[in-house]
Coordinates of C-alpha atoms in Angstrom, one line a residue:
M1231 CA 50.3 -5.4 -21.7
Q1232 CA 47.8 -7.7 -23.4
F1233 CA 46.9 -11.3 -22.5
L1234 CA 45.9 -13.6 -25.4
R1235 CA 45.6 -17.2 -26.3
L1236 CA 46.8 -18.4 -29.7
G1237 CA 46.2 -21.6 -31.7
A1238 CA 43.4 -23.9 -32.9
P1239 CA 40.2 -24.3 -31.0
G1240 CA 40.8 -26.3 -27.9
A1241 CA 44.6 -26.2 -28.3
E1242 CA 45.2 -22.5 -27.6
R1243 CA 48.5 -21.5 -25.8
P1244 CA 48.8 -18.5 -23.5
A1245 CA 50.7 -15.5 -24.6
V1246 CA 51.3 -11.9 -23.6
R1247 CA 51.9 -8.9 -25.8
A1248 CA 54.3 -6.3 -24.3
D1249 CA 53.9 -2.6 -24.7
D1250 CA 56.4 -2.6 -27.6
G1251 CA 54.2 -4.9 -29.6
T1252 CA 56.3 -8.1 -29.2
T1253 CA 54.3 -11.2 -28.3
Y1254 CA 55.8 -13.7 -25.8
D1255 CA 55.1 -17.3 -24.9
L1256 CA 53.5 -17.3 -21.4
G1257 CA 54.1 -21.0 -20.9
P1258 CA 56.9 -20.5 -18.3
V1259 CA 54.4 -18.6 -16.1
T1260 CA 51.2 -20.5 -16.6
A1261 CA 49.6 -23.4 -18.5
D1262 CA 46.7 -21.2 -19.4
I1263 CA 45.0 -17.9 -18.8
D1264 CA 42.2 -18.8 -16.4
G1265 CA 40.8 -18.2 -13.0
A1266 CA 43.6 -20.0 -11.2
F1267 CA 46.2 -17.9 -13.0
L1268 CA 44.4 -14.7 -12.1
A1269 CA 43.9 -15.7 -8.4
A1270 CA 47.6 -16.5 -8.1
D1271 CA 48.7 -13.0 -9.0
G1272 CA 49.3 -14.0 -12.6
V1273 CA 49.2 -10.5 -13.9
A1274 CA 51.9 -9.3 -11.5
R1275 CA 54.0 -12.5 -12.2
T1276 CA 53.8 -11.8 -15.9
R1277 CA 55.0 -8.2 -15.5
A1278 CA 58.0 -9.5 -13.5
A1279 CA 58.8 -12.2 -16.1
L1280 CA 58.7 -9.6 -18.9
A1281 CA 60.9 -7.2 -16.9
A1282 CA 63.4 -10.0 -16.2
G1283 CA 63.5 -11.2 -19.8
D1284 CA 62.4 -14.7 -18.9
L1285 CA 59.9 -15.1 -21.8
A1286 CA 60.7 -16.1 -25.4
P1287 CA 59.1 -14.2 -28.4
V1288 CA 56.4 -16.0 -30.4
D1289 CA 56.0 -15.9 -34.1
T1290 CA 52.2 -15.2 -34.4
A1291 CA 52.0 -15.5 -38.2
G1292 CA 49.2 -17.8 -39.2
L1293 CA 48.1 -18.4 -35.7
R1294 CA 44.4 -18.1 -34.8
T1295 CA 43.5 -15.8 -32.0
G1296 CA 41.3 -17.6 -29.5
P1297 CA 39.3 -16.2 -26.6
P1298 CA 41.7 -14.7 -24.2
L1299 CA 40.2 -16.4 -21.1
A1300 CA 39.9 -20.1 -20.5
G1301 CA 37.8 -22.0 -18.1
I1302 CA 35.3 -19.3 -17.5
G1303 CA 33.1 -20.2 -14.6
K1304 CA 30.1 -18.0 -15.5
I1305 CA 29.2 -15.1 -17.6
V1306 CA 27.0 -12.6 -15.9
C1307 CA 25.3 -10.2 -18.3
I1308 CA 23.6 -6.8 -17.7
G1309 CA 20.6 -5.9 -19.8
L1310 CA 19.4 -2.4 -20.8
N1311 CA 22.5 -0.6 -19.2
Y1312 CA 22.4 2.3 -21.7
R1313 CA 19.4 4.6 -21.6
D1314 CA 19.3 5.0 -25.4
H1315 CA 19.2 1.2 -25.8
A1316 CA 16.4 0.7 -23.3
E1317 CA 14.4 3.4 -25.1
E1318 CA 15.0 2.1 -28.6
T1319 CA 13.8 -1.4 -27.7
G1320 CA 10.7 0.0 -25.9
H1321 CA 11.7 -1.0 -22.3
P1322 CA 11.6 1.3 -19.3
V1323 CA 15.0 2.6 -18.0
P1324 CA 15.8 0.1 -15.2
A1325 CA 15.9 1.3 -11.6
E1326 CA 18.3 -1.6 -10.8
P1327 CA 20.6 -3.7 -13.1
V1328 CA 18.8 -6.3 -15.2
V1329 CA 20.8 -9.5 -14.7
F1330 CA 20.9 -12.7 -16.7
L1331 CA 23.4 -15.5 -17.2
K1332 CA 25.1 -16.7 -20.4
A1333 CA 26.8 -20.1 -20.6
P1334 CA 30.6 -20.2 -20.9
D1335 CA 30.3 -22.6 -23.9
T1336 CA 28.9 -19.7 -26.0
V1337 CA 32.4 -18.2 -26.0
V1338 CA 34.5 -18.3 -29.2
G1339 CA 37.4 -16.4 -30.6
P1340 CA 37.1 -12.8 -31.8
D1341 CA 37.3 -13.7 -35.5
D1342 CA 35.5 -17.1 -35.4
E1343 CA 32.3 -17.7 -37.3
V1344 CA 29.1 -16.8 -35.6
L1345 CA 26.1 -19.2 -36.4
V1346 CA 22.6 -18.0 -37.0
P1347 CA 20.5 -20.7 -35.1
R1348 CA 18.1 -22.9 -37.0
G1349 CA 14.7 -21.3 -37.2
S1350 CA 16.1 -17.9 -36.3
T1351 CA 14.6 -14.8 -37.9
R1352 CA 16.0 -12.1 -35.5
T1353 CA 19.7 -12.7 -34.7
D1354 CA 21.1 -9.4 -33.5
W1355 CA 24.4 -7.8 -32.5
E1356 CA 25.6 -6.1 -29.3
V1357 CA 29.0 -4.7 -28.7
E1358 CA 29.9 -4.7 -25.0
L1359 CA 32.7 -4.0 -22.5
G1360 CA 33.5 -7.2 -20.7
V1361 CA 34.9 -7.2 -17.1
V1362 CA 37.3 -10.0 -16.1
I1363 CA 37.1 -10.9 -12.4
G1364 CA 40.4 -11.6 -10.7
R1365 CA 39.5 -11.9 -7.1
T1366 CA 36.5 -13.3 -5.3
A1367 CA 33.8 -10.7 -4.9
R1368 CA 31.3 -11.5 -2.1
Y1369 CA 29.2 -8.9 -0.3
L1370 CA 31.4 -6.0 -1.3
E1371 CA 31.0 -2.8 0.8
T1372 CA 32.4 -0.1 -1.5
E1373 CA 33.0 0.6 -5.2
A1374 CA 36.8 0.7 -4.4
D1375 CA 36.5 -2.9 -3.1
A1376 CA 34.7 -3.8 -6.3
L1377 CA 37.4 -2.4 -8.6
A1378 CA 40.0 -4.2 -6.6
C1379 CA 38.3 -7.5 -7.7
V1380 CA 38.6 -6.6 -11.4
A1381 CA 41.6 -8.2 -13.2
G1382 CA 41.0 -6.5 -16.6
Y1383 CA 38.8 -5.6 -19.5
V1384 CA 37.9 -7.2 -22.8
L1385 CA 35.9 -6.7 -25.9
S1386 CA 32.8 -8.9 -25.8
H1387 CA 30.1 -9.5 -28.4
D1388 CA 26.7 -10.5 -26.8
V1389 CA 25.0 -11.9 -29.9
S1390 CA 21.2 -12.3 -29.3
E1391 CA 18.2 -13.9 -30.9
R1392 CA 15.3 -11.6 -30.3
E1393 CA 12.4 -13.9 -31.0
F1394 CA 13.9 -16.6 -28.7
Q1395 CA 14.6 -13.8 -26.1
F1396 CA 11.2 -12.0 -26.0
D1397 CA 8.6 -14.2 -27.7
R1398 CA 9.4 -17.8 -26.7
G1399 CA 8.3 -17.8 -23.0
G1400 CA 9.7 -14.5 -21.8
Q1401 CA 13.0 -16.0 -20.7
W1402 CA 16.0 -14.0 -22.0
D1403 CA 18.4 -17.0 -21.6
K1404 CA 16.9 -18.7 -24.6
G1405 CA 17.9 -15.9 -26.9
K1406 CA 21.4 -15.5 -25.4
N1407 CA 22.8 -19.0 -25.2
C1408 CA 22.9 -20.3 -28.8
E1409 CA 26.3 -21.7 -29.9
T1410 CA 29.0 -19.1 -30.8
F1411 CA 26.9 -16.3 -29.3
N1412 CA 29.8 -14.7 -27.3
P1413 CA 32.9 -13.9 -29.4
L1414 CA 35.5 -12.7 -26.9
G1415 CA 38.9 -10.9 -27.3
P1416 CA 41.2 -10.6 -29.1
F1417 CA 42.9 -10.0 -25.7
F1418 CA 42.2 -8.7 -22.3
V1419 CA 44.0 -5.7 -20.8
P1420 CA 44.9 -5.6 -17.1
A1421 CA 42.8 -3.1 -15.1
A1422 CA 46.0 -1.1 -14.2
D1423 CA 46.5 -0.4 -17.9
V1424 CA 43.0 1.0 -18.4
P1425 CA 42.9 4.4 -16.7
D1426 CA 39.2 4.8 -16.8
P1427 CA 36.8 2.0 -17.8
Q1428 CA 34.0 4.6 -18.1
A1429 CA 35.8 6.5 -20.9
L1430 CA 36.0 3.9 -23.7
E1431 CA 34.4 4.3 -27.1
L1432 CA 32.5 1.3 -28.5
R1433 CA 31.8 0.8 -32.2
L1434 CA 30.1 -1.9 -34.3
S1435 CA 29.4 -2.1 -38.1
V1436 CA 27.6 -4.7 -40.2
N1437 CA 28.7 -5.1 -43.8
G1438 CA 30.7 -1.9 -43.5
V1439 CA 27.7 0.2 -42.3
E1440 CA 28.2 1.6 -38.8
R1441 CA 25.4 0.6 -36.5
Q1442 CA 26.6 1.4 -33.0
R1443 CA 28.9 4.1 -31.6
S1444 CA 28.9 5.2 -28.0
S1445 CA 31.0 5.5 -24.9
T1446 CA 31.0 3.5 -21.7
A1447 CA 30.5 6.9 -20.0
N1448 CA 26.9 6.5 -21.0
M1449 CA 26.3 3.4 -18.9
I1450 CA 23.4 3.7 -16.4
F1451 CA 25.3 1.5 -13.9
P1452 CA 29.1 1.8 -14.2
V1453 CA 31.6 -1.0 -13.7
A1454 CA 32.4 -0.4 -10.0
G1455 CA 28.7 -0.2 -9.1
L1456 CA 27.8 -3.3 -11.1
V1457 CA 30.5 -5.5 -9.5
R1458 CA 29.5 -4.3 -6.0
Y1459 CA 25.8 -4.8 -6.8
L1460 CA 26.3 -8.3 -8.2
S1461 CA 28.3 -9.4 -5.2
R1462 CA 25.2 -9.0 -3.1
F1463 CA 23.3 -11.7 -5.1
L1464 CA 26.0 -14.1 -6.2
V1465 CA 29.7 -14.8 -5.7
L1466 CA 31.9 -13.6 -8.5
R1467 CA 35.1 -15.7 -8.7
P1468 CA 38.4 -15.4 -10.5
G1469 CA 37.9 -16.1 -14.2
D1470 CA 34.2 -15.1 -14.3
L1471 CA 33.2 -12.6 -16.9
V1472 CA 30.7 -9.7 -16.6
N1473 CA 29.2 -8.3 -19.9
T1474 CA 28.1 -4.8 -19.1
G1475 CA 25.4 -4.1 -21.7
T1476 CA 25.2 -2.5 -25.1
P1477 CA 24.3 1.0 -26.4
A1478 CA 21.7 1.9 -29.0
G1479 CA 22.0 0.8 -32.5
V1480 CA 20.9 -2.9 -32.4
A1481 CA 18.7 -4.3 -35.2
Q1482 CA 15.8 -4.7 -32.8
G1483 CA 15.7 -1.0 -32.4
R1484 CA 15.8 -0.1 -36.1
P1485 CA 12.7 0.8 -38.1
D1486 CA 11.2 -1.9 -40.2
P1487 CA 12.5 -3.7 -42.2
K1488 CA 15.0 -4.5 -39.4
P1489 CA 18.4 -5.6 -40.6
F1490 CA 18.9 -8.7 -38.6
L1491 CA 21.9 -10.9 -39.3
R1492 CA 21.9 -13.4 -42.1
A1493 CA 24.5 -15.9 -43.3
G1494 CA 27.2 -14.1 -45.3
D1495 CA 27.0 -10.9 -43.3
V1496 CA 30.2 -9.5 -41.7
V1497 CA 30.2 -7.9 -38.3
E1498 CA 33.2 -5.8 -37.1
L1499 CA 33.4 -4.3 -33.6
E1500 CA 36.0 -2.6 -31.4
I1501 CA 36.5 -0.8 -28.1
D1502 CA 39.3 1.8 -27.6
G1503 CA 42.4 0.0 -26.3
L1504 CA 40.8 -3.4 -26.3
G1505 CA 41.2 -4.4 -29.9
R1506 CA 38.9 -5.4 -32.8
Q1507 CA 36.8 -8.4 -33.8
R1508 CA 35.6 -9.5 -37.2
Q1509 CA 33.1 -12.3 -37.7
R1510 CA 31.5 -13.8 -40.8
I1511 CA 28.0 -15.0 -40.1
G1512 CA 27.2 -18.6 -41.0
Q1513 CA 24.2 -20.9 -40.6
A1514 CA 23.8 -23.6 -37.9

């Protein structure tokens, strides 16, 4: 089962894709796929509606795919969560998760245009596993408690501007929060339909050249531990998103000349079972 939102920006409608590939209007169950839907057992109610035949099929031809989650409260990001990525960028392997925040208004659809910011010389790519929170996570005691708070998983692109991130005051947020810097989707998959979030292959290419290929098995801090850890410092609420970090292969880690993104480039990325994104790079 896959949850998605279809339509023009700001006018997306909720939908669900069944295991047989048929897409259904989710309007009878919810007005949108957001934190309120997740907190009210929306995933279970959707399964029941599908089983009962209460949902009508949707013709998806010509419909834009938007981000699969609306009304995101916050995006919590983990930096340097793959040993090879830390090493390629010259950072020490962290002893604890490196945490920063990304604004929800950076989120766009999986195939929407990504804009290189004005004055940027080092816009970079990062394929990541996103974790959708479905239950309030606060001072969790065990990793089992943490996984019980996960609604599902999604493909997330943590676009970054490295000069803004590293050289403009030392605050990562500046390089992470430019407009269009978090393509999300095309859908999110319920946690029950992902047997092992630490056994997913991630891939990313730029202009047809593969730049990243790894597995979530290589995370330094896996999903369950991250959610438990984060719950000690902030409250995760239904509809929040956790970006879990990227593996080696980013432009920042390449030998000079580094192939940072420019207008006209095409980035394609995917994660096993979580779909594929394709973005053309434009100029702000």
